[in-house]
Short mmCIF file of C-alpha atoms in Angstrom, two decimals:
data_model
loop_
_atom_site.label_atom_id
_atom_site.label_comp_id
_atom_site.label_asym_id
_atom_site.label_seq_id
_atom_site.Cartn_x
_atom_site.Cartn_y
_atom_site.Cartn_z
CA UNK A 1198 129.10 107.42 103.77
CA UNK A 1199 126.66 109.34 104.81
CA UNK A 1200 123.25 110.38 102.76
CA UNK A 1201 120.79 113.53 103.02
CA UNK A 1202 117.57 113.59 105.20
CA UNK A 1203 115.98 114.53 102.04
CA UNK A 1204 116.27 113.92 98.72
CA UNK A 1205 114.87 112.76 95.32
CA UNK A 1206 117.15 111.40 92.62
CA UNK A 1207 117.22 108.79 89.60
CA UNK A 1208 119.56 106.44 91.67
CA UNK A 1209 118.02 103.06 93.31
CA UNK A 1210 116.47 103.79 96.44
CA UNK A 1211 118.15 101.42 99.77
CA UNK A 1212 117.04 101.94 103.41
CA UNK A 1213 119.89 101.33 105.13
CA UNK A 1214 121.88 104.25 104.57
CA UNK A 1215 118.61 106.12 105.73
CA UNK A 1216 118.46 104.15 108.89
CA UNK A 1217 122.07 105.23 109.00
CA UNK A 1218 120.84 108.99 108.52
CA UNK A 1219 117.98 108.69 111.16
CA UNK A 1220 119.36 106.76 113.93
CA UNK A 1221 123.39 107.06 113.94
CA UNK A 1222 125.00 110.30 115.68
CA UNK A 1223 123.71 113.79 114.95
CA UNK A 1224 125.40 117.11 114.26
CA UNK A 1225 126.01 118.93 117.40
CA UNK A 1226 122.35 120.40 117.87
CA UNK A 1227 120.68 117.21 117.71
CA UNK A 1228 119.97 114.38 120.61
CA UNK A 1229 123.04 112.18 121.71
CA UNK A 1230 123.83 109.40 119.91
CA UNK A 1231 122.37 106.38 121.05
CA UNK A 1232 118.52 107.81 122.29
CA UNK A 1233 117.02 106.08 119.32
CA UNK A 1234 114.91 103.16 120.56
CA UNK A 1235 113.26 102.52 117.46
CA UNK A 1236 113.10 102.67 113.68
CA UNK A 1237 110.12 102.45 111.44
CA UNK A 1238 111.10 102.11 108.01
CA UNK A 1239 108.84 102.13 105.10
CA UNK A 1240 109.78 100.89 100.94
CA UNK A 1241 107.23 101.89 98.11
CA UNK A 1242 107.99 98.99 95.55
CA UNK A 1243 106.48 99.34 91.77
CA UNK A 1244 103.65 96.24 91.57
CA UNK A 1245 103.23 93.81 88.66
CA UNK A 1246 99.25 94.47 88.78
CA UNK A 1247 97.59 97.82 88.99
CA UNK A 1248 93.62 97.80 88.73
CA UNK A 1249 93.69 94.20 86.47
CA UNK A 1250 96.30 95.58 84.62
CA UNK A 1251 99.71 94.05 83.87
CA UNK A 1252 102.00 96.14 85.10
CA UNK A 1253 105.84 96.57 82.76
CA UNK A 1254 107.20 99.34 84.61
CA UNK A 1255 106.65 103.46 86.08
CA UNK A 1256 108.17 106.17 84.94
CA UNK A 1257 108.23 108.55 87.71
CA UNK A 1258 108.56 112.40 87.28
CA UNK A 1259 108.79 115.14 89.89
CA UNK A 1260 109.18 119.00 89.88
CA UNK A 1261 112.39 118.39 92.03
CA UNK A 1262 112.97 121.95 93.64
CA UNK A 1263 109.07 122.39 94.98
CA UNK A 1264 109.01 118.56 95.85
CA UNK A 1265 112.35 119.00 98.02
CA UNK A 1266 110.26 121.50 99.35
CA UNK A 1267 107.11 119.66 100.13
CA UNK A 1268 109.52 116.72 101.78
CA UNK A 1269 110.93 119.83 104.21
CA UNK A 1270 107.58 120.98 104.82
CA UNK A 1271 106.89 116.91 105.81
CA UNK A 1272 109.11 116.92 108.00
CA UNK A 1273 108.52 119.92 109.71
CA UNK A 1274 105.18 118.83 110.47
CA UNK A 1275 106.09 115.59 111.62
CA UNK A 1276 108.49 117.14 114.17
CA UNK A 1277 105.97 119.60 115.12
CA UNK A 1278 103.54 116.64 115.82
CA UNK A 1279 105.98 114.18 116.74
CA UNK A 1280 108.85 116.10 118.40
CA UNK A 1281 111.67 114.07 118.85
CA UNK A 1282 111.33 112.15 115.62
CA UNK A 1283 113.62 112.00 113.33
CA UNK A 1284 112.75 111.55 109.03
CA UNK A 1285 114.77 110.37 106.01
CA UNK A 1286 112.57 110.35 102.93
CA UNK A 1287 113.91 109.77 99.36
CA UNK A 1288 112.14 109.37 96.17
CA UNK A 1289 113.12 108.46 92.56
CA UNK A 1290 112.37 109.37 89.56
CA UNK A 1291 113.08 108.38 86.08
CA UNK A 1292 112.20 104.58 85.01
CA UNK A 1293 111.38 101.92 87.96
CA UNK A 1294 110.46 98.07 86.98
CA UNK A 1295 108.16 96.13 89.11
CA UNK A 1296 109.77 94.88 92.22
CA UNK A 1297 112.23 98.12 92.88
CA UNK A 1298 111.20 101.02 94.80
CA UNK A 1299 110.40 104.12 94.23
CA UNK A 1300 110.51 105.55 97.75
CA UNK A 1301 112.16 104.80 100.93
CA UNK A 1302 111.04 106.31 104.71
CA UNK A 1303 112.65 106.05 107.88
CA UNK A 1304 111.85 107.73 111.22
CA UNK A 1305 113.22 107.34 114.46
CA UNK A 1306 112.49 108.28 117.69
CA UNK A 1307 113.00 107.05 121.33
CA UNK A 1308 109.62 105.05 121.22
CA UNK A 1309 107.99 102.61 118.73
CA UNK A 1310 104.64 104.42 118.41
CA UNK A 1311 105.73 107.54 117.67
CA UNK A 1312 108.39 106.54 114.53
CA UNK A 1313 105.58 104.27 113.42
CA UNK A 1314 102.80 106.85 113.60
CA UNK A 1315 106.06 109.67 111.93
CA UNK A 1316 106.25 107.23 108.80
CA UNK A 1317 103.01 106.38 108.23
CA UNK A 1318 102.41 110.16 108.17
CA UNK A 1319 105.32 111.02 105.90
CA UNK A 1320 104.13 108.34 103.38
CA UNK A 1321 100.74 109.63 103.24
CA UNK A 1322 101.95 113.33 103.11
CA UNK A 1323 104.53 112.36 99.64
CA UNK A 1324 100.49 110.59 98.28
CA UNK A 1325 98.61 113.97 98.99
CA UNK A 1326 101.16 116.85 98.71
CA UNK A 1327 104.38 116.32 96.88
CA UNK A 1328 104.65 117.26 93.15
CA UNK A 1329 106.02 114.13 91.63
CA UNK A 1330 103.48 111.74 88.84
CA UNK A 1331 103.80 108.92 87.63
CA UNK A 1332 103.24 106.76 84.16
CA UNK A 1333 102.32 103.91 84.06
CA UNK A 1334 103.00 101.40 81.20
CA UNK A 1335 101.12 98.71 80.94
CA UNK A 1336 100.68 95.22 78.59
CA UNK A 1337 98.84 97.34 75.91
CA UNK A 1338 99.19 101.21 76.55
CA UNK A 1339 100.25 103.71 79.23
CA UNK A 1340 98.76 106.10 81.50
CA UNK A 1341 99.13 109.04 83.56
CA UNK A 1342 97.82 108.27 87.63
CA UNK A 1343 96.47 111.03 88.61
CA UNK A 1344 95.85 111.26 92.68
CA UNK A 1345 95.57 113.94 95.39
CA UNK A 1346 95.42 118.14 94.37
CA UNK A 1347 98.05 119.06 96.09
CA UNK A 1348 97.44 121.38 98.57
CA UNK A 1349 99.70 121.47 101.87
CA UNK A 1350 97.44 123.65 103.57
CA UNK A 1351 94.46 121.70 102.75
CA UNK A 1352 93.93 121.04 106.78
CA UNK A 1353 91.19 118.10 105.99
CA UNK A 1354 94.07 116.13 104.04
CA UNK A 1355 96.22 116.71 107.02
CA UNK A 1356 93.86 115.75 109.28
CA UNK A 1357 93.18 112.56 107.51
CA UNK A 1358 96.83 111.72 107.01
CA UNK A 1359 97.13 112.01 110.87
CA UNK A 1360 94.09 109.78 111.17
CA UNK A 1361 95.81 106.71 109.16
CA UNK A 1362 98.73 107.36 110.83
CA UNK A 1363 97.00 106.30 114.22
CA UNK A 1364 98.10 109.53 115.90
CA UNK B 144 105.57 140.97 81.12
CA UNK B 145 107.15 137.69 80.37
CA UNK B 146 106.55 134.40 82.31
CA UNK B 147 108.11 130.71 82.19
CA UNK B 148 105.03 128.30 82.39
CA UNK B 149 106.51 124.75 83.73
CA UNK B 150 103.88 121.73 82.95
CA UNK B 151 104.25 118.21 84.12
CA UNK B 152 102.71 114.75 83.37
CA UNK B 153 99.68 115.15 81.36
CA UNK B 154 99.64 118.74 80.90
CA UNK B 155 102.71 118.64 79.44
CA UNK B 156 101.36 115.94 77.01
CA UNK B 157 98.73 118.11 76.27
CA UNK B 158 100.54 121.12 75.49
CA UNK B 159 103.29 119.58 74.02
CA UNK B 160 106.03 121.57 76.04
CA UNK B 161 107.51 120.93 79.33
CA UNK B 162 108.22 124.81 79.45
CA UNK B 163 106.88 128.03 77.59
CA UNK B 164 107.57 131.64 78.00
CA UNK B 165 104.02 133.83 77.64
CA UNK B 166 103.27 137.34 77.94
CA UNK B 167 100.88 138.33 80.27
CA UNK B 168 99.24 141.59 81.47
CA UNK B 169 100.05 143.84 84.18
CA UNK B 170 98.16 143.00 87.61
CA UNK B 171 98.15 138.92 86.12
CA UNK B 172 97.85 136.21 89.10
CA UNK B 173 97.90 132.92 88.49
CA UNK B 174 94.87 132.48 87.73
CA UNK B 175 95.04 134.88 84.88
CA UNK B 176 97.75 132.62 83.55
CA UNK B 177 95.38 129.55 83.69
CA UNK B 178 92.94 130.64 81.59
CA UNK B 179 94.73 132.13 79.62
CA UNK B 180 96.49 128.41 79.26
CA UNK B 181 92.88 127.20 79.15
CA UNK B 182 92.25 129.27 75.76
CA UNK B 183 94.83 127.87 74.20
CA UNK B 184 94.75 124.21 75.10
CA UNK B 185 90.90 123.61 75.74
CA UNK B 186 92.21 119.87 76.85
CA UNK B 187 93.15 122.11 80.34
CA UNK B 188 89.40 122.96 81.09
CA UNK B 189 89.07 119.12 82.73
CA UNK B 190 91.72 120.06 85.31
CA UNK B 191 89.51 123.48 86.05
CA UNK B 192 88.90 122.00 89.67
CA UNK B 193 91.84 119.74 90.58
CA UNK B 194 94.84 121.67 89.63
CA UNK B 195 97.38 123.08 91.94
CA UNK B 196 99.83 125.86 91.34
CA UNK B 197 103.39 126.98 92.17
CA UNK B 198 105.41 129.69 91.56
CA UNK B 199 109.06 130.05 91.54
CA UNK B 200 109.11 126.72 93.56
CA UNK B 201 107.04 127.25 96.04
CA UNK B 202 103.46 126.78 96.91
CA UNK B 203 100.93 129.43 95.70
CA UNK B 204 97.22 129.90 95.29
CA UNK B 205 95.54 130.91 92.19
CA UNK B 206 94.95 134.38 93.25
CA UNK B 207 98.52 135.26 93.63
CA UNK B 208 100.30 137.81 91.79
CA UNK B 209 102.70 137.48 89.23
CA UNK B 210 105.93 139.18 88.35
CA UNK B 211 107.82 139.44 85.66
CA UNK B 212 110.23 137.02 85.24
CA UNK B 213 108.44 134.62 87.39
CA UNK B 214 108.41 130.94 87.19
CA UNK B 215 104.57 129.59 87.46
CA UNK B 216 103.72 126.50 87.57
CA UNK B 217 100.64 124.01 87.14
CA UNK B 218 100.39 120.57 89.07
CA UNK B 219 97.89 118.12 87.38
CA UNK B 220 96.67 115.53 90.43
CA UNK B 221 99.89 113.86 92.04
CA UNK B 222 100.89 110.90 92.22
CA UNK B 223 104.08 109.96 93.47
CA UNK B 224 104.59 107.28 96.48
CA UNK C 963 122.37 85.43 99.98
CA UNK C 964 119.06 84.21 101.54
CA UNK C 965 118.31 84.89 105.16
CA UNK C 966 114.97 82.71 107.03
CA UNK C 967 111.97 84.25 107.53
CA UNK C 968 111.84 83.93 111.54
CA UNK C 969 115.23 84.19 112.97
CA UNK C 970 117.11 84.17 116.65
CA UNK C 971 121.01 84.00 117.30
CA UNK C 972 123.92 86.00 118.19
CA UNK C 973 125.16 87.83 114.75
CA UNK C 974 124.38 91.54 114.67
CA UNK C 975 121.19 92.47 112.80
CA UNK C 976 120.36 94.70 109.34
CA UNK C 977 117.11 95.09 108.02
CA UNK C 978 118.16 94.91 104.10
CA UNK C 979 118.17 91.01 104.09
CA UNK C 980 114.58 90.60 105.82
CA UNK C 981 113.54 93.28 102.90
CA UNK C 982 114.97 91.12 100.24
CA UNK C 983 113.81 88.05 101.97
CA UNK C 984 110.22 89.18 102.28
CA UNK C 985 110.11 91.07 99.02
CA UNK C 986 111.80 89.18 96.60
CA UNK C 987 111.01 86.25 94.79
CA UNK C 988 109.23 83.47 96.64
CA UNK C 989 108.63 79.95 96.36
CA UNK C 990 106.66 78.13 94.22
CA UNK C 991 103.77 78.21 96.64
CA UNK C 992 104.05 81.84 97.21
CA UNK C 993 102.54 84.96 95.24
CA UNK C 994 104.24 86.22 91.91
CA UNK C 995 107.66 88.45 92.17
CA UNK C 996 106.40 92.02 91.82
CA UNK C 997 102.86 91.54 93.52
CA UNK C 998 104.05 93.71 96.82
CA UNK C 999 103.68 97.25 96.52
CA UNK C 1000 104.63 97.93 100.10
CA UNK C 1001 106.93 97.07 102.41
CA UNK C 1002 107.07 98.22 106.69
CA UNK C 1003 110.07 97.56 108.65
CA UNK C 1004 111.01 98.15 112.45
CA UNK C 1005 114.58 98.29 114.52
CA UNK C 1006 114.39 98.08 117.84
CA UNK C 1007 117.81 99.72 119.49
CA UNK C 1008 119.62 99.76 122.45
CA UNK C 1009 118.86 103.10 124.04
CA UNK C 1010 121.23 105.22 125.83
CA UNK C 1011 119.01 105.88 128.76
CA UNK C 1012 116.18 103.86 130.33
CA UNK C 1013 113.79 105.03 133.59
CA UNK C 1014 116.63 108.07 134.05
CA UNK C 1015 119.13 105.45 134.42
CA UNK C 1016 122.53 105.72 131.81
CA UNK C 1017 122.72 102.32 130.47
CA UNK C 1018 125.94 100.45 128.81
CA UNK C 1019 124.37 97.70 127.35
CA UNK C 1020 122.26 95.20 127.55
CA UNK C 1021 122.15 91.43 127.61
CA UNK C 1022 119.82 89.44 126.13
CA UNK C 1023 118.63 85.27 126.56
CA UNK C 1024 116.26 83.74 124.95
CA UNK C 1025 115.22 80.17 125.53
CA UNK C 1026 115.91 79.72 121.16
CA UNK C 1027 113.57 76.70 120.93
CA UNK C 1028 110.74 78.23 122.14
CA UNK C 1029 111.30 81.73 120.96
CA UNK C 1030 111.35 80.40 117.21
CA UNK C 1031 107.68 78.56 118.26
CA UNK C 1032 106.91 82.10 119.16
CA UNK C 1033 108.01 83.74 115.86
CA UNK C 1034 105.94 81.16 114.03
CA UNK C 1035 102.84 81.94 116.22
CA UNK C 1036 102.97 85.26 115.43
CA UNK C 1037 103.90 84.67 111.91
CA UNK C 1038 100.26 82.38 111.50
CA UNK C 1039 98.62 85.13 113.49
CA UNK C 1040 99.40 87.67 110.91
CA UNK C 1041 98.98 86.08 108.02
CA UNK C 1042 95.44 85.23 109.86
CA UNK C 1043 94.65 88.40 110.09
CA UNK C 1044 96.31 90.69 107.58
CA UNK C 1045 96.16 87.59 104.53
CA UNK C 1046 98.65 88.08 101.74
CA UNK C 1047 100.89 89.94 104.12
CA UNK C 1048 105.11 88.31 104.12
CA UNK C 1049 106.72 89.01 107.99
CA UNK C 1050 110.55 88.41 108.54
CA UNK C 1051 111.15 88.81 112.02
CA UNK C 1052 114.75 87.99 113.81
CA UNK C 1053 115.57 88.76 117.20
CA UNK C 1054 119.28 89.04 118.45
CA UNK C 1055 120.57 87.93 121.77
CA UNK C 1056 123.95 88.22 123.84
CA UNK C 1057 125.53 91.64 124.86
CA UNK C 1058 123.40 94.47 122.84
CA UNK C 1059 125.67 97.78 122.94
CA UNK C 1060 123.77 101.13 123.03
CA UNK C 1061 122.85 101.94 119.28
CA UNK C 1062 122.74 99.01 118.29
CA UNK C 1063 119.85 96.36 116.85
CA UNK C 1064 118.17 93.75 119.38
CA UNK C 1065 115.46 92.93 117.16
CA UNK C 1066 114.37 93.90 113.08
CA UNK C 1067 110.94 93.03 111.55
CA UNK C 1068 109.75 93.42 108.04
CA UNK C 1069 106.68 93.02 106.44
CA UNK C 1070 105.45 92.66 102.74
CA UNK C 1071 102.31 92.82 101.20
CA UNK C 1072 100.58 94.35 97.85
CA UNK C 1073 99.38 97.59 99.75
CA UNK C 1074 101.09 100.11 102.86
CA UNK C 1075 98.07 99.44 105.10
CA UNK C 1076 98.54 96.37 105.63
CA UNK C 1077 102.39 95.85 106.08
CA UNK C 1078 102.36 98.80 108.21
CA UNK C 1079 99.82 96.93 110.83
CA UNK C 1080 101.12 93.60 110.25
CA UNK C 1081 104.85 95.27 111.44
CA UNK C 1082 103.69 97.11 114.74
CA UNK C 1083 101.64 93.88 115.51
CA UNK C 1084 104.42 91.42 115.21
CA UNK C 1085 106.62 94.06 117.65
CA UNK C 1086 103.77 94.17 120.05
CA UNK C 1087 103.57 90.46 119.80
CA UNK C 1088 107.18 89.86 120.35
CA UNK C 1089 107.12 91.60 123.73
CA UNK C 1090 104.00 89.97 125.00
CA UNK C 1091 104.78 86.59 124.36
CA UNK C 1092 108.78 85.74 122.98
CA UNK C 1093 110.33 83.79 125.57
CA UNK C 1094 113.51 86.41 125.28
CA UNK C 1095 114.62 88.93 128.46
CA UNK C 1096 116.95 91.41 128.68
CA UNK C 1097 119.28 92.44 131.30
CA UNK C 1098 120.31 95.66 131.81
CA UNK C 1099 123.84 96.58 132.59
CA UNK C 1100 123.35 100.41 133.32
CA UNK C 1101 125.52 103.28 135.44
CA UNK C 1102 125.82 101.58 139.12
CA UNK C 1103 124.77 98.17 138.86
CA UNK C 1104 122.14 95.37 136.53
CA UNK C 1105 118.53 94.51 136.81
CA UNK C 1106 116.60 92.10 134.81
CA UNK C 1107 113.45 94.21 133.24
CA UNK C 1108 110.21 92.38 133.52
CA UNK C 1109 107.17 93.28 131.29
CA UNK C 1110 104.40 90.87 130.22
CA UNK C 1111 103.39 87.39 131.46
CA UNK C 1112 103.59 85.47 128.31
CA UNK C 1113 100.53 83.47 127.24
CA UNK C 1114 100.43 83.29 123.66
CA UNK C 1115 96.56 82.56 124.34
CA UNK C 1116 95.47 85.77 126.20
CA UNK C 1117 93.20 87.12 123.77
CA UNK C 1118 92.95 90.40 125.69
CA UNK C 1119 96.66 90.62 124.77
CA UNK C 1120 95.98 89.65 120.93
CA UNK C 1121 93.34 92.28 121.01
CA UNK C 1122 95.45 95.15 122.94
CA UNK C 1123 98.71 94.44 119.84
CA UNK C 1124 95.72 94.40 117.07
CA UNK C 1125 94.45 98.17 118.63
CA UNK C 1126 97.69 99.72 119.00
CA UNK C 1127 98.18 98.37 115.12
CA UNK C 1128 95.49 100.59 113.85
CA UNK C 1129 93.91 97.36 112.17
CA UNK D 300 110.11 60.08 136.91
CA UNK D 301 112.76 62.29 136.73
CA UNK D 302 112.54 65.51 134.54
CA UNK D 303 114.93 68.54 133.43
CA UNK D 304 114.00 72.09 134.47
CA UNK D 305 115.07 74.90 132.40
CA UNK D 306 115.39 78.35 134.32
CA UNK D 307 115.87 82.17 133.07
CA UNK D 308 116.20 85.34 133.33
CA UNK D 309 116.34 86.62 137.23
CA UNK D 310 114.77 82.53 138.11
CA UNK D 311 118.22 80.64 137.19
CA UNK D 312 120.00 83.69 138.94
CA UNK D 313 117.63 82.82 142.12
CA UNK D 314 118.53 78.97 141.44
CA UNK D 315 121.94 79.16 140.66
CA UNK D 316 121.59 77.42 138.03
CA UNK D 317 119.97 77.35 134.39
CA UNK D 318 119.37 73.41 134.50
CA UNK D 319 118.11 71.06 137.00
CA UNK D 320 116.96 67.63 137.51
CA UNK D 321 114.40 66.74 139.75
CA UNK D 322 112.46 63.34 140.51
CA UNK D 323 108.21 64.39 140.71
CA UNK D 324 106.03 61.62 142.13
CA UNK D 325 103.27 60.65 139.30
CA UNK D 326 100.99 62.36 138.60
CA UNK D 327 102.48 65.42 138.71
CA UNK D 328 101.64 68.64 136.48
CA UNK D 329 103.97 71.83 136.15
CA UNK D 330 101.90 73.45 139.16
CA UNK D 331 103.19 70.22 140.74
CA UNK D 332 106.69 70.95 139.67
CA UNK D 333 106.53 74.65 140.07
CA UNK D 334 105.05 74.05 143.91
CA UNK D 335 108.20 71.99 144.47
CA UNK D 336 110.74 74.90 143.66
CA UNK D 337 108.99 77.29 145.34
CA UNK D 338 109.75 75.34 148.50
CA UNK D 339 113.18 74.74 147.90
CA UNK D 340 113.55 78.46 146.45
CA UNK D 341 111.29 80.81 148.52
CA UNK D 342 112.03 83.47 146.37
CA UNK D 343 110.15 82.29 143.25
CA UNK D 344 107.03 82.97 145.43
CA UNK D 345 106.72 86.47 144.05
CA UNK D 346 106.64 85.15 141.06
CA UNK D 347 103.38 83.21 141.61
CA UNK D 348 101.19 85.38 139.43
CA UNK D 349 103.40 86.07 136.37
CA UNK D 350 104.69 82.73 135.88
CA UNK D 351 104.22 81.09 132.56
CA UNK D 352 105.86 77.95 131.43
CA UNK D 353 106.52 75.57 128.55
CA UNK D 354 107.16 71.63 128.28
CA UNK D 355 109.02 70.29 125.83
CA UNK D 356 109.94 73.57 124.11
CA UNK D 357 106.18 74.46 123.55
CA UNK D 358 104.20 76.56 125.50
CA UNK D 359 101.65 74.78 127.87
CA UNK D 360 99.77 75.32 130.88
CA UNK D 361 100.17 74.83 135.14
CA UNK D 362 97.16 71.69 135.04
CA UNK D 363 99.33 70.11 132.24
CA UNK D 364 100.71 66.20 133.29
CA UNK D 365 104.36 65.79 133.10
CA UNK D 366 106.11 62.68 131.56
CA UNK D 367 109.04 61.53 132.83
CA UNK D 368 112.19 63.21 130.84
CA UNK D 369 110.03 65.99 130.16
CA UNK D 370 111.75 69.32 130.30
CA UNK D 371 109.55 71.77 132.17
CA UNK D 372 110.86 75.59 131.39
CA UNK D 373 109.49 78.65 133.95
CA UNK D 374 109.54 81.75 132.03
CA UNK D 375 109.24 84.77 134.49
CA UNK D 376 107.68 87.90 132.55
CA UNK D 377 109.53 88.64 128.97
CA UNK D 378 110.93 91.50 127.94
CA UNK D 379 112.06 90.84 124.10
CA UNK D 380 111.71 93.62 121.61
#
């Protein structure tokens, strides 16, 4: 079994077949099996409470060819940043209820610091640049979150992801 | 020429389409589309500063030519994560 | 299928039941199902190579008592310092083959912040103060590896894990 | 009193062994203990500096006392993770 790198679907989101993608052997090109000395791993679940409200559930929706896109162009600044690393990012879409996730990270590389540093960026990167929104329904109405303009080439955003990322 | 106009999340509530086909002049860029959009659901003014564009899936800025056939797109805020 | 929090033994590792342990539903005493919006994980692997030599595997000993007393120090510690933040932490020991798992960490808590730096802490922690050493069997002979002297009450240590956390 | 040590790592290889008993005079503290296998082990010497230990399963310090039965653990520098 064996999943994409990248991807955004309606399925439920696991991490170990990503940790499977990230750390288990690589197509010819890639690094031997077995120089992976660590895994960061990261799980966006849907919370019960958002800003004192009570939260029912998210419905998640994406522009799925341009945010395929935006997780490629993730990734191909956290290898040029983080060279060695290797990213798995998938998001869902569609209807999530509190306690499941709605996106699942994992980067590894032959150190800790850099697949921490690699996942924290990716995470931040899917907040500021990737064209997916969601709803939020809530005990008495529903709303649309707005965040981030997404801009990949906004060089401040990168900058700050980089920052949080404790690169 | 003829365009496909893809809106998501509240833009699409706004407008009331997920998709719509518009005719727009020769030498149009993106921005041309926008206000035009802007016109015709005033709602669209708010997102004046915040919105992002694509077109034919990929990345573009508002000054950006369009061709015919092309598929443009306008990104309220995101929010996924 | 309920795994503890704080974990040592012989049984191969996966991060999916510390997830669901740290994640899921808690105890009576504990905060609401749903309140975590984030969760930040870590694998630690066998590597392939260490200091240019070609390792095989490695073996690990722990003395388990004391290593558990460990786990709960740096449980308290985290929950001092990053409050409202779940850690599952279980560290394998025996013969560790190349690839494979030697210790997995997760942490919970309502925002990514916060479970990120209560994850790199606990790994920091772990290798400053777990009574647990590994012996490596590599290409031409074995060698115990020796890093820190553990004293769970250096505070210079506790202060070097909290910088490299980003807290 | 008599009290168990436990070894590890590249110690017990020194020792030959992962467990021994040993008889302290009273009064003794792990230094005390520690002073007494250096002796009959020169080779722990070089681990003067790094040493850490634990009684009882808990960690605890060189000046501590030790009780008869105790077990005294030396834990030469970790390397978990």
């Amino acid at each position: 079994m064996s999943v994409p790198l990248l991807a955004i679907g309606s399925a439920p989101l696991a991490l170990e077949p990503l940790i499977a993608a990230v750390s288990g052997p690589t197509e010819a090109a890639g690094p031997a099996p077995g120089s992976y000395g660590a895994v960061a791993a990261f799980l966006g679940l849907v919370r019960n409470h958002n800003l004192g409200r009570a939260v029912h559930y998210l419905e998640y929706e994406a522009y799925e060819p341009l945010a395929l896109r935006a997780f490629e162009h993730i990734a191909a600044e956290t290898a040029e940043r983080w060279p060695g690393v290797r990213l798995a990012l998938h998001h869902r879409v569609g209807r999530i209820v509190v306690g499941q996730a709605s996106v699942a990270i994992a980067a590894a590389s032959a150190h800790r610091a850099d697949a921490f540093s690699a996942c924290r960026y990716a995470i931040e990167r899917v907040k500021q640049i990737a064209p997916i929104w969601k709803r939020e329904f809530f005990e008495g109405g529903d709303v649309w979150i707005e965040g981030a303009t997404a801009d990949p080439g906004d060089q401040q955003a990168r900058a700050a992801a980089e920052r949080v990322a404790c690169a | 020429m003829r365009i496909t106009v893809r809106l998501f999340a509240r833009l699409r509530d706004i407008a009331g389409a997920a998709e719509l086909r518009r005719d727009v002049g020769p030498e149009s860029t993106i921005g041309t589309v926008w206000r035009q959009l802007v016109h015709e659901f005033p709602d669209f003014a708010s997102y004046e500063r915040s919105i992002s564009s694509a077109v034919n899936a990929d990345y573009a800025r508002m000054d950006q030519a369009v061709n015919d056939g092309d598929e443009v797109a306008f990104l309220p805020p995101v929010s996924g994560g």
